[in-house]
XYZ file of C-alpha atoms in Angstrom:
687
model
C 0.000 0.000 0.000
C 1.542 3.331 -1.081
C 0.819 6.998 -0.497
C -0.495 8.689 -3.653
C -1.169 12.330 -4.681
C -4.806 12.842 -5.232
C -4.267 15.924 -7.418
C -1.202 17.602 -8.726
C -0.464 19.201 -5.391
C -3.029 21.968 -5.017
C -4.260 24.790 -7.257
C -4.731 24.145 -10.914
C -1.382 22.292 -11.236
C 0.521 21.956 -14.454
C -0.789 20.818 -17.723
C 0.545 17.338 -17.251
C -1.124 17.148 -13.911
C -4.383 18.246 -15.304
C -4.743 15.035 -17.251
C -4.702 13.100 -14.023
C -6.709 15.500 -11.902
C -9.651 16.106 -14.174
C -12.636 17.240 -12.187
C -13.613 13.919 -10.544
C -14.027 14.678 -6.810
C -13.880 10.948 -5.871
C -10.347 10.610 -7.256
C -9.219 13.691 -5.323
C -10.524 12.194 -2.065
C -8.483 8.951 -2.427
C -5.347 8.993 -0.294
C -4.265 5.357 -0.827
C -3.814 3.215 -3.875
C -3.222 -0.544 -4.068
C -1.058 -1.404 -7.066
C -2.031 -4.189 -9.378
C 0.121 -7.287 -9.806
C 1.180 -6.078 -13.272
C 2.255 -2.692 -11.906
C 4.267 -4.289 -9.082
C 5.930 -6.695 -11.527
C 7.013 -3.796 -13.773
C 8.234 -1.725 -10.784
C 10.204 -4.678 -9.367
C 11.873 -5.268 -12.756
C 12.827 -1.591 -12.956
C 14.082 -1.604 -9.340
C 16.286 -4.606 -10.088
C 17.983 -2.710 -12.943
C 17.930 0.772 -11.414
C 17.094 1.303 -7.717
C 17.471 5.097 -8.092
C 15.538 6.196 -11.239
C 15.810 9.819 -12.324
C 12.860 12.110 -13.046
C 12.713 11.156 -16.733
C 12.524 7.449 -15.916
C 9.837 8.057 -13.287
C 7.712 10.019 -15.822
C 8.028 7.211 -18.352
C 6.950 4.646 -15.738
C 4.023 6.821 -14.681
C 2.744 6.952 -18.268
C 3.204 3.200 -18.750
C 1.514 2.190 -15.512
C -1.060 4.950 -15.147
C 0.442 6.197 -11.884
C 1.425 9.675 -10.745
C 5.170 10.468 -10.707
C 5.017 10.999 -6.954
C 3.591 7.500 -6.533
C 6.512 6.137 -8.509
C 8.927 8.152 -6.383
C 7.378 7.007 -3.062
C 7.297 3.365 -4.190
C 11.029 3.372 -4.945
C 11.779 5.102 -1.612
C 9.779 2.498 0.292
C 11.340 -0.352 -1.673
C 14.871 0.915 -0.929
C 14.010 1.202 2.786
C 12.601 -2.334 2.770
C 15.690 -3.712 1.038
C 17.966 -1.943 3.504
C 16.059 -3.474 6.447
C 16.333 -6.944 4.919
C 20.078 -6.550 4.494
C 20.441 -5.351 8.081
C 18.495 -8.351 9.395
C 20.658 -10.734 7.374
C 23.813 -9.022 8.619
C 22.578 -9.262 12.222
C 21.899 -12.999 11.884
C 25.328 -13.579 10.382
C 27.029 -11.544 13.099
C 25.078 -13.353 15.819
C 26.107 -16.738 14.422
C 29.731 -15.613 14.173
C 29.584 -14.312 17.750
C 28.247 -17.657 19.038
C 30.961 -19.507 17.130
C 33.708 -17.289 18.565
C 32.255 -17.656 22.076
C 32.286 -21.463 21.839
C 35.827 -21.431 20.463
C 36.894 -19.143 23.306
C 35.436 -21.478 25.940
C 37.002 -24.517 24.244
C 40.401 -22.815 24.139
C 40.182 -21.877 27.819
C 39.307 -25.447 28.743
C 42.171 -26.750 26.602
C 44.628 -24.333 28.234
C 43.735 -25.755 31.647
C 45.072 -29.154 30.569
C 48.148 -28.014 28.617
C 51.383 -29.500 29.923
C 55.002 -28.897 29.076
C 56.410 -31.878 27.092
C 59.804 -31.625 28.790
C 58.910 -31.286 32.459
C 55.258 -32.341 32.558
C 54.210 -29.097 34.235
C 52.173 -26.150 33.005
C 53.892 -24.136 30.253
C 55.454 -20.777 30.996
C 53.520 -17.905 29.481
C 55.129 -15.069 27.608
C 54.581 -12.607 30.469
C 56.827 -14.282 33.021
C 56.977 -11.216 35.262
C 53.301 -11.393 36.207
C 53.526 -15.169 36.590
C 56.391 -14.743 39.023
C 54.467 -12.148 41.005
C 51.471 -14.482 41.142
C 53.646 -17.321 42.407
C 55.142 -15.069 45.092
C 51.659 -14.123 46.304
C 50.557 -17.759 46.361
C 53.732 -18.710 48.219
C 53.050 -16.089 50.875
C 49.479 -17.360 51.277
C 50.704 -20.945 51.616
C 53.210 -19.918 54.280
C 50.438 -18.222 56.251
C 48.293 -21.340 55.900
C 51.203 -23.531 57.039
C 51.766 -21.387 60.122
C 48.086 -21.535 60.985
C 47.873 -25.319 60.558
C 51.116 -25.768 62.524
C 49.752 -23.818 65.475
C 46.532 -25.865 65.441
C 48.477 -29.119 65.191
C 50.717 -28.070 68.083
C 47.656 -27.627 70.303
C 46.462 -31.159 69.522
C 49.872 -32.822 69.706
C 51.220 -31.039 72.748
C 54.613 -30.097 71.297
C 55.837 -27.630 68.673
C 55.495 -28.709 65.088
C 59.217 -28.118 64.535
C 59.994 -31.117 66.762
C 58.049 -33.494 64.534
C 59.788 -35.718 62.004
C 59.421 -34.717 58.344
C 56.217 -35.962 56.749
C 56.439 -37.421 53.261
C 53.734 -36.443 50.757
C 50.771 -38.818 50.694
C 49.139 -38.994 47.294
C 46.400 -41.559 47.959
C 44.648 -40.364 51.083
C 45.378 -38.128 54.040
C 44.822 -41.177 56.248
C 46.537 -43.737 54.060
C 47.849 -46.998 55.455
C 51.608 -47.158 54.963
C 52.199 -50.656 53.678
C 55.765 -50.600 52.343
C 56.372 -52.950 49.420
C 54.329 -56.050 48.815
C 55.217 -57.193 45.316
C 55.878 -60.841 45.997
C 57.998 -60.587 49.114
C 55.183 -60.481 51.613
C 53.894 -57.441 53.473
C 56.261 -55.251 55.388
C 56.403 -51.662 56.494
C 56.282 -49.392 59.532
C 53.174 -48.806 61.593
C 51.178 -45.641 61.035
C 51.644 -42.964 63.685
C 48.297 -41.235 63.986
C 49.716 -38.494 66.195
C 50.233 -36.491 63.030
C 46.594 -36.829 62.048
C 44.519 -35.243 64.798
C 41.412 -34.649 62.677
C 39.165 -37.067 60.914
C 39.178 -37.283 57.150
C 35.902 -35.392 56.929
C 37.485 -32.293 58.452
C 40.351 -32.064 55.966
C 39.964 -29.804 52.928
C 40.160 -32.724 50.507
C 37.723 -31.686 47.806
C 37.429 -34.222 44.963
C 36.253 -31.530 42.534
C 37.754 -28.284 41.308
C 36.214 -24.999 42.309
C 34.762 -23.336 39.211
C 34.175 -19.630 38.645
C 31.548 -19.083 35.959
C 31.367 -15.949 33.879
C 28.125 -14.534 32.508
C 29.108 -15.927 29.110
C 29.548 -19.394 30.620
C 26.140 -19.206 32.266
C 24.530 -18.064 29.021
C 26.089 -20.969 27.147
C 24.995 -23.449 29.836
C 21.462 -22.093 29.664
C 21.409 -22.680 25.901
C 22.795 -26.201 26.366
C 20.132 -26.992 28.977
C 17.315 -25.696 26.765
C 18.517 -27.764 23.801
C 18.923 -30.830 26.015
C 15.371 -30.416 27.317
C 14.013 -30.325 23.752
C 15.972 -33.458 22.888
C 14.779 -35.205 26.066
C 11.145 -34.518 25.195
C 11.606 -36.084 21.787
C 13.360 -39.072 23.352
C 10.408 -39.494 25.713
C 7.733 -39.190 23.032
C 9.361 -41.274 20.266
C 9.392 -45.060 20.105
C 10.515 -47.153 17.166
C 12.742 -46.835 15.216
C 14.561 -44.533 17.668
C 14.076 -46.857 20.641
C 14.472 -50.588 20.056
C 14.068 -53.590 22.335
C 17.405 -55.175 23.189
C 17.656 -58.678 21.782
C 19.489 -59.902 24.900
C 17.510 -58.509 27.834
C 14.449 -56.724 26.390
C 15.444 -53.257 27.618
C 14.724 -50.084 25.626
C 17.986 -48.974 23.967
C 18.633 -46.283 21.359
C 19.288 -47.185 17.741
C 22.346 -45.000 17.097
C 21.735 -44.620 13.349
C 18.199 -43.349 13.947
C 19.461 -41.068 16.712
C 22.125 -39.487 14.503
C 19.573 -38.889 11.757
C 17.141 -37.289 14.193
C 19.782 -35.275 16.083
C 22.662 -34.565 13.654
C 25.878 -33.245 15.180
C 28.173 -30.801 13.424
C 31.416 -32.561 14.397
C 30.246 -36.172 14.393
C 33.320 -37.190 12.363
C 35.605 -36.146 15.241
C 34.373 -38.843 17.643
C 36.779 -40.183 20.246
C 37.271 -43.905 19.561
C 37.584 -44.542 23.318
C 34.116 -43.129 24.026
C 31.127 -45.443 24.194
C 27.446 -44.549 24.414
C 25.097 -45.825 27.100
C 21.376 -45.432 26.528
C 18.322 -46.854 28.243
C 14.729 -45.938 29.056
C 12.262 -47.292 31.582
C 8.872 -46.266 32.992
C 7.087 -47.124 36.202
C 4.793 -45.910 38.975
C 6.235 -44.698 42.286
C 4.449 -44.001 45.547
C 5.314 -40.301 45.818
C 3.661 -37.215 44.342
C 5.344 -35.297 41.542
C 6.162 -32.121 43.481
C 7.894 -34.111 46.219
C 9.944 -35.992 43.617
C 11.037 -32.761 41.927
C 12.027 -31.308 45.295
C 14.230 -34.331 46.064
C 15.783 -34.322 42.583
C 16.788 -30.649 42.836
C 18.251 -30.864 46.372
C 21.677 -32.547 46.435
C 21.376 -33.733 50.035
C 17.989 -35.308 49.357
C 19.311 -36.708 46.063
C 22.069 -38.597 47.906
C 19.566 -39.730 50.540
C 17.213 -40.997 47.818
C 19.927 -42.966 45.989
C 22.522 -44.015 48.620
C 23.489 -47.133 46.652
C 24.131 -45.176 43.411
C 25.172 -41.626 44.345
C 28.369 -41.500 46.358
C 28.309 -37.719 46.673
C 26.651 -34.698 45.075
C 27.253 -31.004 45.616
C 25.735 -27.923 44.010
C 28.559 -25.870 42.508
C 26.494 -22.993 41.113
C 22.849 -21.962 40.904
C 22.769 -20.657 37.338
C 19.090 -19.710 37.425
C 16.419 -19.925 40.094
C 12.923 -21.277 39.685
C 9.954 -19.109 38.831
C 7.475 -17.961 41.470
C 9.275 -19.785 44.260
C 9.055 -23.181 42.535
C 11.627 -25.354 40.807
C 10.371 -24.921 37.246
C 12.999 -22.986 35.302
C 15.831 -23.599 37.775
C 19.242 -24.654 36.437
C 22.014 -26.036 38.674
C 25.623 -27.003 38.027
C 26.327 -30.076 40.170
C 29.408 -32.175 40.849
C 28.426 -35.811 41.226
C 30.045 -39.189 41.857
C 28.147 -42.350 40.924
C 29.123 -45.753 42.227
C 28.748 -49.471 41.886
C 29.070 -50.872 45.388
C 32.384 -52.657 44.961
C 35.970 -51.817 45.945
C 37.184 -52.686 42.418
C 34.931 -50.292 40.448
C 35.985 -46.620 40.441
C 33.318 -43.982 40.803
C 32.046 -42.011 37.824
C 32.908 -38.365 38.380
C 31.140 -35.706 36.353
C 29.783 -32.200 36.326
C 26.046 -32.211 35.635
C 23.675 -29.495 34.467
C 20.379 -30.248 36.193
C 17.506 -28.364 34.583
C 13.926 -28.477 35.852
C 11.023 -27.440 33.665
C 7.321 -28.114 33.895
C 6.475 -28.949 30.304
C 2.769 -28.168 30.493
C 0.138 -27.563 33.099
C -0.697 -30.887 34.685
C 2.461 -32.708 33.582
C 3.328 -32.986 37.275
C -0.197 -34.106 38.119
C -0.319 -37.105 40.404
C -2.127 -40.382 40.040
C -4.690 -41.328 42.698
C -3.471 -41.954 46.255
C -0.258 -39.951 45.835
C 1.337 -42.066 43.087
C 3.284 -40.696 40.121
C 4.321 -42.172 36.806
C 8.030 -41.669 36.107
C 9.821 -42.181 32.790
C 13.591 -42.332 33.225
C 16.007 -41.809 30.312
C 19.771 -42.306 30.491
C 21.734 -41.259 27.401
C 25.380 -40.333 27.823
C 28.865 -40.746 26.432
C 31.373 -42.535 28.663
C 35.153 -42.605 28.481
C 36.668 -45.109 30.914
C 39.978 -43.627 32.052
C 40.946 -46.864 33.806
C 40.341 -50.430 32.607
C 37.144 -52.039 33.842
C 37.769 -54.950 36.174
C 37.082 -58.250 34.454
C 34.346 -59.197 36.944
C 32.318 -56.111 36.027
C 33.011 -55.804 32.293
C 29.700 -57.331 31.169
C 27.603 -55.471 33.735
C 29.138 -52.054 33.002
C 29.663 -52.279 29.237
C 26.096 -53.497 28.742
C 24.850 -50.277 30.386
C 22.994 -52.115 33.170
C 25.269 -50.831 35.955
C 24.084 -47.224 35.556
C 21.048 -47.744 33.324
C 17.523 -46.387 33.656
C 16.363 -49.773 35.015
C 18.609 -49.463 38.058
C 17.690 -45.833 38.742
C 13.952 -46.486 38.491
C 14.041 -49.713 40.521
C 15.963 -47.936 43.296
C 13.556 -44.974 43.166
C 10.519 -47.255 43.503
C 12.061 -49.118 46.437
C 13.129 -45.941 48.263
C 9.738 -44.285 47.734
C 8.097 -47.332 49.307
C 10.504 -46.982 52.228
C 9.632 -43.290 52.700
C 5.933 -44.161 52.540
C 6.391 -46.772 55.280
C 8.305 -44.191 57.313
C 5.361 -41.774 57.133
C 2.710 -44.324 58.088
C 1.516 -43.471 61.577
C -0.173 -46.770 62.423
C 1.636 -49.727 63.982
C 1.120 -53.436 63.620
C 1.978 -56.049 66.224
C 2.574 -58.541 63.445
C 5.067 -56.226 61.729
C 6.814 -55.045 64.859
C 6.854 -58.262 66.824
C 5.238 -56.477 69.752
C 8.596 -54.993 70.816
C 8.450 -51.462 69.405
C 5.718 -49.701 71.391
C 4.815 -46.651 69.273
C 4.879 -45.106 65.756
C 7.640 -42.756 66.971
C 9.714 -45.780 67.944
C 9.179 -47.276 64.502
C 10.283 -44.070 62.761
C 13.329 -43.780 65.017
C 14.374 -47.348 64.214
C 13.904 -46.720 60.479
C 16.059 -43.583 60.622
C 18.753 -45.489 62.513
C 18.722 -48.263 59.892
C 18.809 -45.718 57.073
C 21.935 -44.116 58.553
C 23.465 -47.575 58.910
C 22.927 -48.346 55.196
C 24.328 -44.954 54.153
C 27.400 -45.495 56.319
C 27.927 -48.932 54.794
C 27.694 -47.561 51.242
C 30.250 -44.907 52.176
C 32.632 -47.502 53.605
C 32.627 -49.592 50.429
C 32.779 -46.627 48.055
C 35.843 -45.913 45.909
C 35.256 -42.171 46.035
C 38.288 -39.911 46.310
C 37.214 -39.077 49.831
C 37.504 -42.696 51.003
C 40.291 -44.129 48.864
C 42.589 -46.572 50.672
C 45.415 -49.001 50.090
C 44.888 -52.405 48.456
C 46.839 -55.334 49.786
C 47.235 -58.800 48.312
C 44.984 -61.380 49.916
C 42.452 -63.383 47.966
C 43.382 -64.885 44.644
C 40.546 -63.165 42.799
C 40.769 -59.431 43.418
C 42.520 -58.820 46.718
C 41.279 -56.983 49.769
C 41.159 -53.209 49.959
C 42.014 -51.994 53.446
C 41.228 -48.417 54.435
C 42.129 -46.694 57.661
C 40.504 -43.569 59.024
C 40.160 -41.802 62.325
C 36.535 -41.343 63.314
C 35.363 -38.330 65.293
C 31.973 -37.834 63.645
C 28.763 -38.113 65.684
C 27.066 -41.398 64.985
C 30.355 -43.318 64.813
C 32.519 -44.639 67.638
C 35.510 -42.410 68.331
C 38.877 -43.885 67.490
C 40.729 -45.602 64.689
C 38.528 -47.593 62.296
C 39.820 -50.233 59.903
C 37.675 -50.978 56.871
C 38.229 -53.984 54.612
C 36.288 -54.903 51.465
C 36.533 -57.341 48.586
C 34.451 -58.649 45.677
C 34.020 -62.206 44.430
C 31.823 -64.092 41.955
C 29.370 -66.908 42.589
C 27.714 -69.055 39.884
C 24.333 -68.615 41.602
C 21.464 -66.229 40.678
C 21.317 -63.069 42.827
C 17.917 -63.919 44.309
C 19.243 -67.204 45.712
C 22.282 -65.502 47.225
C 20.060 -62.860 48.849
C 17.803 -65.538 50.321
C 20.886 -67.249 51.758
C 22.077 -64.106 53.575
C 18.553 -63.166 54.649
C 17.655 -66.577 56.110
C 18.142 -66.676 59.883
C 18.700 -70.441 59.744
C 21.790 -70.175 57.501
C 23.282 -67.140 59.265
C 25.583 -69.137 61.601
C 27.347 -70.487 58.496
C 28.878 -67.093 57.676
C 28.343 -64.529 60.481
C 31.375 -64.226 62.780
C 29.413 -61.982 65.158
C 27.258 -64.885 66.313
C 30.193 -67.313 66.799
C 28.212 -70.044 65.095
C 25.142 -69.609 67.326
C 21.620 -69.459 65.975
C 19.800 -66.103 65.910
C 16.237 -65.089 66.667
C 14.346 -62.098 65.265
C 12.931 -60.020 68.132
C 11.609 -57.065 66.079
C 10.579 -56.640 62.455
C 9.617 -53.552 60.406
C 8.394 -53.877 56.819
C 9.976 -51.423 54.372
C 7.883 -52.112 51.291
C 5.734 -54.562 49.403
C 8.604 -57.031 48.857
C 9.076 -59.230 51.978
C 12.839 -58.896 51.506
C 12.692 -55.150 52.195
C 12.639 -54.996 55.980
C 14.455 -54.006 59.166
C 15.152 -56.652 61.793
C 16.543 -56.730 65.298
C 18.280 -60.074 65.896
C 19.467 -61.723 69.087
C 22.022 -64.520 69.211
C 20.830 -67.577 71.149
C 23.017 -69.332 73.729
C 25.614 -66.591 73.939
C 27.196 -64.826 76.856
C 26.652 -61.363 75.303
C 22.992 -60.966 76.218
C 23.216 -57.161 76.103
C 24.302 -57.087 72.431
C 21.782 -57.160 69.570
C 22.180 -57.017 65.793
C 20.406 -54.321 63.777
C 19.935 -55.439 60.170
C 18.325 -53.966 57.069
C 17.838 -55.952 53.888
C 16.635 -54.463 50.623
C 16.158 -55.926 47.171
C 14.946 -54.764 43.775
C 15.459 -55.811 40.176
C 18.928 -54.218 40.008
C 20.432 -55.952 43.059
C 20.216 -56.264 46.818
C 21.865 -55.394 50.139
C 22.143 -57.043 53.526
C 23.656 -54.631 56.059
C 24.007 -55.311 59.779
C 25.650 -53.816 62.828
C 26.050 -54.807 66.489
C 24.210 -52.406 68.804
C 24.060 -52.671 72.569
C 20.724 -53.090 74.309
C 20.518 -49.584 75.903
C 21.047 -47.945 72.488
C 18.338 -50.088 70.895
C 15.960 -49.154 73.729
C 16.643 -45.464 73.048
C 15.663 -45.857 69.404
C 12.627 -48.057 70.151
C 11.296 -45.496 72.593
C 11.195 -42.893 69.824
C 14.135 -40.737 70.908
C 16.652 -39.216 68.473
C 18.982 -42.008 67.257
C 21.528 -39.671 65.620
C 24.200 -40.235 68.260
C 23.995 -44.013 68.496
C 27.430 -45.199 67.265
C 27.344 -47.546 64.275
C 30.042 -49.493 62.440
C 28.077 -51.491 59.861
C 29.244 -54.466 57.840
C 27.406 -56.320 55.124
C 27.046 -57.599 51.589
C 26.006 -56.196 48.227
C 24.662 -58.561 45.574
C 24.613 -57.574 41.891
C 23.904 -59.509 38.698
C 27.082 -60.353 36.816
C 25.697 -59.251 33.448
C 25.611 -62.801 32.022
C 22.002 -63.563 31.151
C 20.713 -67.019 32.050
C 19.671 -68.526 28.706
C 18.447 -71.780 30.264
C 15.472 -73.192 28.405
C 13.315 -70.948 26.315
C 10.262 -71.224 28.556
C 11.955 -70.012 31.689
C 13.735 -67.178 29.899
C 10.650 -65.840 28.185
C 8.627 -65.919 31.357
C 10.925 -63.510 33.149
C 9.536 -60.081 33.765
C 11.121 -57.314 31.715
C 13.629 -55.260 33.715
C 14.230 -57.855 36.418
C 17.964 -58.201 35.867
C 18.506 -60.220 39.005
C 16.086 -62.986 38.026
C 17.650 -63.299 34.559
C 21.302 -63.336 35.617
C 23.146 -66.630 35.784
C 25.711 -65.464 38.348
C 26.211 -62.944 41.141
C 28.879 -60.433 42.103
C 29.210 -60.259 45.892
C 30.981 -57.434 47.699
C 31.638 -57.888 51.395
C 32.841 -55.133 53.724
C 33.776 -55.193 57.416
C 34.462 -52.247 59.721
C 36.447 -52.803 62.892
C 37.280 -50.357 65.680
C 41.013 -50.938 66.127
C 41.421 -48.562 69.050
C 39.276 -46.042 70.884
C 42.331 -43.907 71.671
C 42.712 -40.790 69.512
C 46.493 -41.230 69.240
C 46.792 -44.902 68.360
C 49.365 -46.740 66.308
C 48.301 -49.388 63.884
C 50.451 -52.469 63.610
C 50.333 -54.919 60.752
C 48.750 -57.592 62.940
C 45.417 -55.758 62.726
C 45.658 -55.630 58.937
C 46.477 -59.331 58.770
C 43.595 -60.151 61.113
C 40.961 -58.313 59.077
C 42.391 -59.759 55.871
C 42.077 -63.281 57.272
C 38.589 -62.486 58.561
C 37.329 -61.561 55.102
C 39.102 -64.501 53.508
C 37.550 -66.932 55.980
C 34.076 -65.427 55.494
C 34.310 -65.752 51.711
C 35.417 -69.369 51.961
C 32.582 -70.188 54.386
C 30.029 -68.640 52.026
C 31.332 -70.616 49.061
C 31.365 -73.846 51.080
C 27.796 -73.302 52.311
C 26.579 -72.693 48.740
C 28.587 -75.631 47.323
C 30.698 -73.359 45.125
C 34.357 -73.995 44.229
C 36.789 -72.150 46.467
C 38.883 -70.756 43.589
């Protein structure tokens, strides 16, 4: 639509204008004129050849098209303005794309510079501006000296003599409370005892952070926000798409991604630069959990609750940065940068360490709506690239490389089991059948459940290979050896003193369910439990933890023993991904405190126990039995089991104790004897 000139511009006008004006009042009243398609086609052709026509060309066009010269002039002005705007928009898009490219290259270069090393000395390279580097080193040196003086004064208070009188301490690269073992190649074990006078604090008080502190710029946060938004779009498509993107695994029936379909649906710019050492793990599973959606989201976005919800999978989690907060006080729209360590409960499997962007978004109104009675339907998707920096132990190669160790099946099965446990914790009613008539009140039941939950968490920590709990491995069993870890305990909820932890893993050619039943059965307990000295046990209290009878808390008492004031607190839990049997001796007064409903946080616990995982070898058997197995139940389909056993022993209650090698040998023999007794009871070969 163009502005026109109704007359020639007022008055009589010129002769040429008179032909257009005439005396028609309707034409003079028109202020707008819509050009015909033929007129626009002719004007566009002229504009293509000459964007700036002179007066003679405009007059010729006006005669050809039946338009006033001013209309021709205004049309060309508007067309030039429109073309200029189009060019500016194109330039802006190109500049924006170039800016994003440069920003990504800048971040990649900064990350690469963090890992640059000098080929001659193995250290960081010297920059061109050595003067400022030297000044920076001098400042850091002064800060370290101040820190050393401060630590020395604190240590002198604990030790009772000046730090200058202490012998020189060699650097310890494994753990601040490492067990000095000397050499043990094939000459036996030898070495000095560990003088704990130099280690007044427990390991939890030392600034031994397994992750690097990160300072994020606004550009970093903007890039992370874009990554999270793109990942959310991809996740939605992964949730809503089935075949051919998701296919049923031919070996175990799980949902796994077809990589060719995935690459066609989500093409990557640099797909040809793939690292050959990187493998892809993908899985998807759905199920109903007994917890409402808002409560689930709250636990997922809180690192402490996240670890509490998945103690058997998450070794540690810490929020590094809150990149964006949720809208209107909720979690929707919040974006967190989290450091996380995931674990398989075995001393031979290292933890998976990673930084995670956790983004929460309510897709649509009602997508967090709950099912009746507080249930929620959860669909879990795991899709990630893994680079194993260390070789996978041969016992766990099938389980880990198949993706089952950290797959969606394991996450969802654990979530369902833990949600059932939380639901049982919140139930106010009591049952004499469930509680054996010993626990008098709902408060006593909740107190006992909290005590057992802390016991399981402590056990998972003791068997973890996290950087915070790394110890020294000594030769022992023929299969994998025994990892022995020493630490000084001063935390509430643990006995004060020096604690020795020993753990090992071995394989049994028996399905996981059968192994769990063996450990859970009170009648077979004397065949492996050293705490009972071969005596039978009796269950004096029982608390159900879920719909599966194997998920329960028990208080056991050894029969015909002189230690009548000592009971055994035990929790057993099982789901399709594996099982646990964790137990701990607790004296009678402490149990009475918990059963009466008082706070059990300060009851000292040193738990021991077993973890049972499928070995990743599927039991083919006969076709009927294999096909009848329920999808996702890895334990029922596995032909063998991986058993990890861990013991914790209080070596000394004195803060300044020395550990001799006799204690290490004793705990090593204890684990070896227990493993042999288990194999003998299950009619398995000893080697």
